[in-house]
Coordinates of C-alpha atoms in Angstrom, one line a residue:
X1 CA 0.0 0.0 0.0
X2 CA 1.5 3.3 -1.2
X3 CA 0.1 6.8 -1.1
X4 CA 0.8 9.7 -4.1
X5 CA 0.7 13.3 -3.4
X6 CA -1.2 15.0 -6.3
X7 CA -0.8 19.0 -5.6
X8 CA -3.7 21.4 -7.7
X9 CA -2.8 24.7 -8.7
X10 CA -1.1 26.9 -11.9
X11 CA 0.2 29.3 -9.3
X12 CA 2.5 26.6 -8.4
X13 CA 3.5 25.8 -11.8
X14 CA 4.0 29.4 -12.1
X15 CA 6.4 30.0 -8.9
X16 CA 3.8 32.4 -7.3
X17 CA 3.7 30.1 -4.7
X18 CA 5.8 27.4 -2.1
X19 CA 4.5 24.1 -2.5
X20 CA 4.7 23.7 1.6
X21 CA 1.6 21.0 1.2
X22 CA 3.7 18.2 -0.4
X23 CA 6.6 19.2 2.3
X24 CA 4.0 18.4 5.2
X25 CA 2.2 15.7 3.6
X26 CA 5.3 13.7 2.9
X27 CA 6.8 14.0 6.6
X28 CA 2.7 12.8 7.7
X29 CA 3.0 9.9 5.7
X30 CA 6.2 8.8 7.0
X31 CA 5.0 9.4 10.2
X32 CA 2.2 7.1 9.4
X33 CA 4.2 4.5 7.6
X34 CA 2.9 4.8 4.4
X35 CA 5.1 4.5 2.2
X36 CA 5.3 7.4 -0.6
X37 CA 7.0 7.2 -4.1
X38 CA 6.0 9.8 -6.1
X39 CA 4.6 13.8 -5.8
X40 CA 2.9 15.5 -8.8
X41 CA 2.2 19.2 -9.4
X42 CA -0.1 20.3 -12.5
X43 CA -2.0 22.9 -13.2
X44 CA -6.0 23.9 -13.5
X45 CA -6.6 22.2 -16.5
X46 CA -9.0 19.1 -16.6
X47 CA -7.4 17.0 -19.5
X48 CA -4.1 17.4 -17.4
X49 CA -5.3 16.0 -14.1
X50 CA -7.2 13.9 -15.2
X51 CA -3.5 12.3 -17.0
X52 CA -2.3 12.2 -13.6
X53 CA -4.6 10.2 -11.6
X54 CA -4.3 7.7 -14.6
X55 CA -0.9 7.7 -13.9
X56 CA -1.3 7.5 -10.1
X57 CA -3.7 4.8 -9.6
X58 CA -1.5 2.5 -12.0
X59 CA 1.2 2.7 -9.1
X60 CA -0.1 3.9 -5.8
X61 CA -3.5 2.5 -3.8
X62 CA -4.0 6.2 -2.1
X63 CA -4.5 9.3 -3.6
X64 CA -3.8 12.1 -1.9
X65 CA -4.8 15.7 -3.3
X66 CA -4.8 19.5 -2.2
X67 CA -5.8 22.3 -4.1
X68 CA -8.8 23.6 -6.3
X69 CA -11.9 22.9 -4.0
X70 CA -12.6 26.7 -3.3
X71 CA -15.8 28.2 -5.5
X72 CA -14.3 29.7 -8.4
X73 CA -14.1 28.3 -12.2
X74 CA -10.6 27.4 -12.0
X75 CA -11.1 25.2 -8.6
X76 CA -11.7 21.8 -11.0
X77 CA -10.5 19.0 -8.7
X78 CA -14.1 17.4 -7.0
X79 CA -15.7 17.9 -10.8
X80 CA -12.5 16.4 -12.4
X81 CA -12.3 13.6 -10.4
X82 CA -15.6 12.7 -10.1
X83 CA -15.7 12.9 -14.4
X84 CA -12.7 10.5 -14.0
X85 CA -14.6 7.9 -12.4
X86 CA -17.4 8.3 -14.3
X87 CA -19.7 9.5 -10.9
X88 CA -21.7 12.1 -11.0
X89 CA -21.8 15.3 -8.8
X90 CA -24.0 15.6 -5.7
X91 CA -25.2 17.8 -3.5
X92 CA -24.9 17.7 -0.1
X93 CA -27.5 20.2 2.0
X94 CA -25.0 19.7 5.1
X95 CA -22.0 21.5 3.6
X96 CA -24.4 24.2 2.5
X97 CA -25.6 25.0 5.9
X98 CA -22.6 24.6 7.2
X99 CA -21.1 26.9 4.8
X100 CA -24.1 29.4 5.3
X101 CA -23.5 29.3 9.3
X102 CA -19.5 29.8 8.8
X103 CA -20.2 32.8 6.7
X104 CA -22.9 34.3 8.8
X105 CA -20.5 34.2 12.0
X106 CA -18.5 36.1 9.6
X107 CA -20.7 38.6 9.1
X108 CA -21.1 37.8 5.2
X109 CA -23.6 36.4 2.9
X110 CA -22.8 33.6 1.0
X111 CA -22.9 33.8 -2.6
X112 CA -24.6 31.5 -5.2
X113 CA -21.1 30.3 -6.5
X114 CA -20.0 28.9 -3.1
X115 CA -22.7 26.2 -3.6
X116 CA -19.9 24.5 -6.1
X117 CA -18.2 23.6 -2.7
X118 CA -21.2 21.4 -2.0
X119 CA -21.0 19.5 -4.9
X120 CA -19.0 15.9 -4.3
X121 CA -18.5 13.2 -5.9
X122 CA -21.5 10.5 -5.4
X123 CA -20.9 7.9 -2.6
X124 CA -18.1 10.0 -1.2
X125 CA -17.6 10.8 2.3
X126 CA -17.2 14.1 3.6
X127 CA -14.0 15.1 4.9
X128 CA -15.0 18.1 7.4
X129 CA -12.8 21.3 7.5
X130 CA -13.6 22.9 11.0
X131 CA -12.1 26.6 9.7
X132 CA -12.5 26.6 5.8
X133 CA -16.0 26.8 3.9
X134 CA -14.1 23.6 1.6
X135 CA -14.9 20.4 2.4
X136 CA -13.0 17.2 1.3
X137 CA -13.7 14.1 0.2
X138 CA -12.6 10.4 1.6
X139 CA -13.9 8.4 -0.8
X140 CA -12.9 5.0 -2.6
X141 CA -14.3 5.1 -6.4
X142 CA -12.7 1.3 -6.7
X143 CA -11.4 -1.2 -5.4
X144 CA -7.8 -0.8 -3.9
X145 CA -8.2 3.1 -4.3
X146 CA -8.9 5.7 -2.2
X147 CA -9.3 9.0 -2.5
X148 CA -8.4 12.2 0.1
X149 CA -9.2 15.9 -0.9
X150 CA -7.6 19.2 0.5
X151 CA -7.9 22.5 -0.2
X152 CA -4.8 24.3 -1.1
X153 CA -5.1 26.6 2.4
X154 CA -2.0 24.7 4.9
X155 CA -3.6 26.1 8.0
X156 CA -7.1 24.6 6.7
X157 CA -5.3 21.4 5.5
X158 CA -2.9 21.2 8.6
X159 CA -6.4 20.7 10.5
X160 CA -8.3 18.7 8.2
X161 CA -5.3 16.0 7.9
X162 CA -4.8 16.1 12.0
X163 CA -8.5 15.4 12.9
X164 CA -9.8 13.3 10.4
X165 CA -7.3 11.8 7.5
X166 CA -4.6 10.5 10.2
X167 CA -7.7 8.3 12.0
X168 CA -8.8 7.5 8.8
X169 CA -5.9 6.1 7.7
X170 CA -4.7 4.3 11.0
X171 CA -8.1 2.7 11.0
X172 CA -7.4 1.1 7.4
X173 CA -4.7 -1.0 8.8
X174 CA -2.4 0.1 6.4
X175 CA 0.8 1.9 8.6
X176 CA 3.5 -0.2 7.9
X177 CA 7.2 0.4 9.8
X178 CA 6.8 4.4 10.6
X179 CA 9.7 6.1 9.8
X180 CA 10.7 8.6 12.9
X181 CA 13.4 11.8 13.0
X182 CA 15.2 14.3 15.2
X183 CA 17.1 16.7 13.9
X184 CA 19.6 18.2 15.7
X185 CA 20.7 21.8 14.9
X186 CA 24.4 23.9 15.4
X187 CA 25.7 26.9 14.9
X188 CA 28.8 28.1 14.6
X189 CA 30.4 25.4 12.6
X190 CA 30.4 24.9 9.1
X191 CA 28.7 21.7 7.5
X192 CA 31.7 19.8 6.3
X193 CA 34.3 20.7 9.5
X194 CA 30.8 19.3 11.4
X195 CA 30.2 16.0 8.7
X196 CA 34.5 15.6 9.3
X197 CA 33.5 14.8 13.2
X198 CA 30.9 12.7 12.7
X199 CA 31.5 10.5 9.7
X200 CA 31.4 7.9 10.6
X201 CA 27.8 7.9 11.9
X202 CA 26.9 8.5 8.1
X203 CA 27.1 5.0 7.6
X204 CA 24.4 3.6 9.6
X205 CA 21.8 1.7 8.4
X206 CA 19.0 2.5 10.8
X207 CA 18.9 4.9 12.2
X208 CA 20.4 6.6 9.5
X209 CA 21.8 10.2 9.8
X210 CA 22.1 12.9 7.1
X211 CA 23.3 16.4 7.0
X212 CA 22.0 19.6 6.1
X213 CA 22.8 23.5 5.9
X214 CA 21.5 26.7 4.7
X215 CA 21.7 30.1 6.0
X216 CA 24.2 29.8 8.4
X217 CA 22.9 26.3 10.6
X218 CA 24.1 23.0 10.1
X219 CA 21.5 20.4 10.6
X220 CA 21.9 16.7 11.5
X221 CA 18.9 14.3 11.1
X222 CA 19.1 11.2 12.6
X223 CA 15.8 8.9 11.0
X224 CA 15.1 5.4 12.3
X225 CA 12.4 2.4 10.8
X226 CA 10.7 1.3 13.5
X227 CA 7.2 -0.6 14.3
X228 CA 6.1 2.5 16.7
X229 CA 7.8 5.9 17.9
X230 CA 8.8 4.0 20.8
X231 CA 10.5 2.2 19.3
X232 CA 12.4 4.7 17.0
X233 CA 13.3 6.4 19.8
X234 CA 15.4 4.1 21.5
X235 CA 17.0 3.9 18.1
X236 CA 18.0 7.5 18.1
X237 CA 18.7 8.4 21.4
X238 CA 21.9 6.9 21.6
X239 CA 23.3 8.3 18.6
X240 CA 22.0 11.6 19.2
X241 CA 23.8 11.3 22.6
X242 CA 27.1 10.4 20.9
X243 CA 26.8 13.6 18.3
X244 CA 26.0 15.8 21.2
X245 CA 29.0 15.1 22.6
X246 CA 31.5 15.2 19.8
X247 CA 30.0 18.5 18.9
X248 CA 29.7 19.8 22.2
X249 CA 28.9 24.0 22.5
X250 CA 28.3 23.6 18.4
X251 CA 25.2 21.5 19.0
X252 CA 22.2 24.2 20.6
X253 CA 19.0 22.4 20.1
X254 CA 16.4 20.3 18.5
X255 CA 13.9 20.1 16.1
X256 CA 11.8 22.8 16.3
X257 CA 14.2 24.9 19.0
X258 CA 15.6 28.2 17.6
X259 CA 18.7 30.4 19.1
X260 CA 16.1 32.9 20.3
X261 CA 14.2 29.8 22.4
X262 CA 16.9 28.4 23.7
X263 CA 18.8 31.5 24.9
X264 CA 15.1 32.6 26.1
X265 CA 15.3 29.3 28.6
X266 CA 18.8 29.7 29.5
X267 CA 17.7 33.0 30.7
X268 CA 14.6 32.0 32.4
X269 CA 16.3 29.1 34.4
X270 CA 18.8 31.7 35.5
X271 CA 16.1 34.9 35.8
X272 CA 17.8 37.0 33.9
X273 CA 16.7 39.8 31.7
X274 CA 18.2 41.0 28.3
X275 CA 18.2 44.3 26.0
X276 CA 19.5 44.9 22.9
X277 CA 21.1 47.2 20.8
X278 CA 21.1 47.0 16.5
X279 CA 22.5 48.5 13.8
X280 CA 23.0 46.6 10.7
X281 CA 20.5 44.1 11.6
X282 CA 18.0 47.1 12.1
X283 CA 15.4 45.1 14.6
X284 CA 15.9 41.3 13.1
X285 CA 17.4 40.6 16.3
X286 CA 14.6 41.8 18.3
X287 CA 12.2 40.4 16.2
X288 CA 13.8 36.6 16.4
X289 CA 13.2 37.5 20.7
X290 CA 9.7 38.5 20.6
X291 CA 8.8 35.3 18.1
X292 CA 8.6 33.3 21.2
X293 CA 6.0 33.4 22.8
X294 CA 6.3 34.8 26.9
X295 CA 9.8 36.8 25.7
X296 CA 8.5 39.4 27.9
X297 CA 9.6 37.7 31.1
X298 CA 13.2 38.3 30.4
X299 CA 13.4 40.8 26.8
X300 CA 12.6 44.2 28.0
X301 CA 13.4 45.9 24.4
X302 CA 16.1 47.1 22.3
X303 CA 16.9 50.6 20.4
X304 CA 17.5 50.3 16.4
X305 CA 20.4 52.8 16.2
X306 CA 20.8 52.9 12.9
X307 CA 21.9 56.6 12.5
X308 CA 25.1 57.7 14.6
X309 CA 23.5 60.6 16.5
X310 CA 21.3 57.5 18.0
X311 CA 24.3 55.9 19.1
X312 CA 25.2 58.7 21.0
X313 CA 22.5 60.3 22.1
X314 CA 20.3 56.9 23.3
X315 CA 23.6 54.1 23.8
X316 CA 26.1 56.6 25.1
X317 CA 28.6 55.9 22.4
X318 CA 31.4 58.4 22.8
X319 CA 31.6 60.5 19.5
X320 CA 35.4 61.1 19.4
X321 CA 35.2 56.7 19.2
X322 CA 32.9 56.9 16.4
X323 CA 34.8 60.1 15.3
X324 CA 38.3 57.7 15.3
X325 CA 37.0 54.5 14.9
X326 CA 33.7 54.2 13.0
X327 CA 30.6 52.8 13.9
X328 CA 31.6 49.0 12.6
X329 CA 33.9 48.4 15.5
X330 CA 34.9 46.5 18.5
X331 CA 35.1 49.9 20.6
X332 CA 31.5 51.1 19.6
X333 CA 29.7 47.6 19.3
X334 CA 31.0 47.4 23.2
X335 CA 29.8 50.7 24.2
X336 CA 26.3 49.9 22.6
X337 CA 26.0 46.9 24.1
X338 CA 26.6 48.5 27.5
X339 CA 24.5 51.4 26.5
X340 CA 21.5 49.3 26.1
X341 CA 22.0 47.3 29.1
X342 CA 22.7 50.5 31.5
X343 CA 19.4 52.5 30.0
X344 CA 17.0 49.4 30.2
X345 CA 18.2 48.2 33.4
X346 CA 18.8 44.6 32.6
X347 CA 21.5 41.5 33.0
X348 CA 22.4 41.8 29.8
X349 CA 23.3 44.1 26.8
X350 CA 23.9 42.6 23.2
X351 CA 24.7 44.5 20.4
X352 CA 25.2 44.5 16.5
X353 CA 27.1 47.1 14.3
X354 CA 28.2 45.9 10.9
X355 CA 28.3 46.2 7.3
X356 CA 25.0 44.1 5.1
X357 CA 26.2 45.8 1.7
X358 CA 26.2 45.1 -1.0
X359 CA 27.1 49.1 -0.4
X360 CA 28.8 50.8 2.0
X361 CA 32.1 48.3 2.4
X362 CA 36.2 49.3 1.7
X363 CA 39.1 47.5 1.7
X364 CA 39.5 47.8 5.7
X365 CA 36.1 47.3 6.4
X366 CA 34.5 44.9 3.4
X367 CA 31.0 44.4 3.2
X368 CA 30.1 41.4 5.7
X369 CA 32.2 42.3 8.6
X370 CA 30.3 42.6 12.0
X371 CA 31.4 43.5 15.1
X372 CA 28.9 41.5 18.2
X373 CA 29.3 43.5 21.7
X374 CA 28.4 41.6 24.9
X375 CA 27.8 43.2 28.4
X376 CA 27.1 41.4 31.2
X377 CA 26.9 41.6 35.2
X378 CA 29.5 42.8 37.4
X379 CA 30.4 45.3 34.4
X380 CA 32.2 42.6 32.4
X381 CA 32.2 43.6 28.5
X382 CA 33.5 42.2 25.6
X383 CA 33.2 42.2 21.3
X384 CA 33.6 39.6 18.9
X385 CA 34.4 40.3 15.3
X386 CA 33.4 38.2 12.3
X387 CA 33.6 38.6 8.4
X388 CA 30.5 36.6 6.9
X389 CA 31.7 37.3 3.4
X390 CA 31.8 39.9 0.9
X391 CA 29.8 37.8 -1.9
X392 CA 27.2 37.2 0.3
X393 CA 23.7 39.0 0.0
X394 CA 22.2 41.9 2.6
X395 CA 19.4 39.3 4.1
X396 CA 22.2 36.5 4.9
X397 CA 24.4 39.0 6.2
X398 CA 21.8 40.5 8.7
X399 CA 20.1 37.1 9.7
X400 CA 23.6 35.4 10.0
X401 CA 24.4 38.6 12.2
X402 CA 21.3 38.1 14.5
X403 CA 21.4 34.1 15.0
X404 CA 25.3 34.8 15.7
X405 CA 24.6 37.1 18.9
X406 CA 22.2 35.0 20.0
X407 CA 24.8 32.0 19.6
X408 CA 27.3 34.3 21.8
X409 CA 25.1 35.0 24.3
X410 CA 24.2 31.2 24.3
X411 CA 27.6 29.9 25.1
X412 CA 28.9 32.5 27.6
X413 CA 25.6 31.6 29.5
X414 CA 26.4 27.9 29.6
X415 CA 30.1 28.6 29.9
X416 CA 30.4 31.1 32.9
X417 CA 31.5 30.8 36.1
X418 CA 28.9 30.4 38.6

């Protein structure tokens, strides 16, 4: 038993839009053990799906689909499929007054062309969708194939999938060996200097373990094949325990963990309170804080001094420094980092004064150097400088720059003398 993912929609095709469906449909199916071969993406054009669940049902039992179920005339899918198998459309009075209630708790009236999202296929089930005025389908047109409809909407999908597809499915009998992951994630070492530490581990079997990188993180994900998570899990666990320790300070979290969460519990455990103080980065570094949610128990705030006079006037920055020095350097990114720290009265001050280009860089002071200034209790200070490359574009530059003060703030926590 194997599924296919089958994603609707020309704006796809066209680039408008990231295909994040297929992304979260394949991890679900793995999660599931089901296994999955094949994904498709075509447009809003009949003749053309209707090619591809030809194709599909010749090598996969379950047909999974998302897209084109809203109520305009390009939202084909039900109509197609339904033509496919040679069913007519239906109906169904309970999607319209459900559709009808949904948009009168919305304050609107529901228009004659939303009554297309009542129409299904005949003998299908209805696959409910709690937020969205389109419904799916669970339906099996023949034997061996079965039949699951999305719309295009993740957040509607994400929901849909969760409360009724995944006890669908487990009730069919047809999870095989699930397929289970960690990833573990670093920062501050580059993918190959990390795959030279551990490469041995790339040879496993089960659980297997594969790298990956982009903007700045190394990830490592360790997948095992097991009959339940339980299982999987005592699979991992000791190689994740192994990489931990070869990587040691590299290695800050897991799965879904971030710099800003992790620093945000290191400081929490300790009751600490940080403020920050940006230049280059102009807020990202604030912004990564305050995505987590209850930040407010140890970020107070920051000040975006982009301009010099800011520098002085809110940070203290002395201006024969600046004057002498400039604003990217290790003398002014310490002052602003104990600037910030002394104004919003907290344990900590970290700053970030650099150059994002691709303008403004010379041969002293090339685009992509960044100076990091940490202040900390009983008036310790100090600054870090790093050059993240002169190729590189503004958005790296300024995201690497944020994750990077976090990653400082991060080890001197875990590294400090009681």
């Amino acid at each position: 038993m194997s599924a296919e993912i089958i994603c609707v929609g020309t704006e796809m095709l066209l680039g408008d839009i990231l295909n994040s469906n297929a992304q979260f449909l394949a991890k679900q199916l793995a999660q599931l053990g089901i296994p999955h071969y094949y994904q498709t993406v075509v447009g809003d054009n009949p003749e053309r799906l209707k090619q591809v669940i030809e194709i599909a049902i010749s090598r996969a039992q379950i047909l999974i689909f998302t897209g084109g179920l809203g109520p305009t005339p390009d939202d084909l899918t039900c109509e197609t499929i339904a033509d496919f198998f040679g069913v007519p459309l239906v109906e169904r009075p309970e999607i319209i007054e459900d559709m009808a209630e949904k948009f009168a708790q919305r304050g609107r009236v529901m228009t004659s062309s939303n009554r297309k999202q009542a129409l299904i296929p005949e003998g299908a089930d209805i696959l409910p969708n709690p937020t969205g005025t389109a419904p799916g389908i669970i339906w099996q047109p023949r034997p061996n194939v079965t039949i699951l409809t999305f719309p295009g909407v993740p957040s509607e999908m994400y929901r849909m999938w969760e409360e009724t597809a995944v006890p669908y499915l487990k009730s069919q009998g047809w999870s095989q060996e699930i397929i289970y992951s960690r990833s573990l994630r670093f920062w501050g070492i580059g993918e190959s200097a990390l795959a030279e530490k551990v490469t041995s581990y790339f040879n496993l079997l089960n659980p297997t373990v594969a790298p990956y990188a982009g903007n700045g993180e190394v990830r490592l994900r360790i997948s095992a094949k097991a009959p339940s998570e339980a299982a999987a899990e005592d699979l991992i666990v000791p190689v994740e325990t192994q990489i931990k320790e070869i990587a040691g300070l590299d290695f800050y979290g897991v799965d879904q963990e971030t710099l800003a969460s992790v620093v945000g519990k290191l400081l929490l455990q300790s009751g600490e309170t940080l403020s920050v103080a940006e230049s280059c980065t102009g807020g990202g570094l604030g912004q990564m804080l305050t995505e987590i949610s209850g930040s407010s128990e140890y970020f107070w705030g920051g000040v975006i001094s982009y301009d010099n006079s800011v520098k002085v006037g809110m940070l203290g920055v002395n201006p024969d420094d600046l004057a002498k020095l400039g604003a990217v350097s290790a003398t002014v990114a310490e002052q602003m980092a104990v600037g910030v720290k002394t104004r919003l009265s907290t344990t900590w001050g970290l700053s970030i004064t650099g150059i994002a280009g691709p303008t403004g860089g010379t041969d002293t002071k090339p685009v992509g150097l960044v100076y990091i200034g940490l202040a900390g209790p009983k008036d310790e200070v100090a600054s870090f400088e790093y050059r993240f490359g002169q190729t590189r574009t503004r958005p790296f530059i300024r995201h690497v720059s944020a994750c990077t003060a976090l990653d400082v703030l991060r080890r001197k926590l875990l590294t400090r003398e009681p």
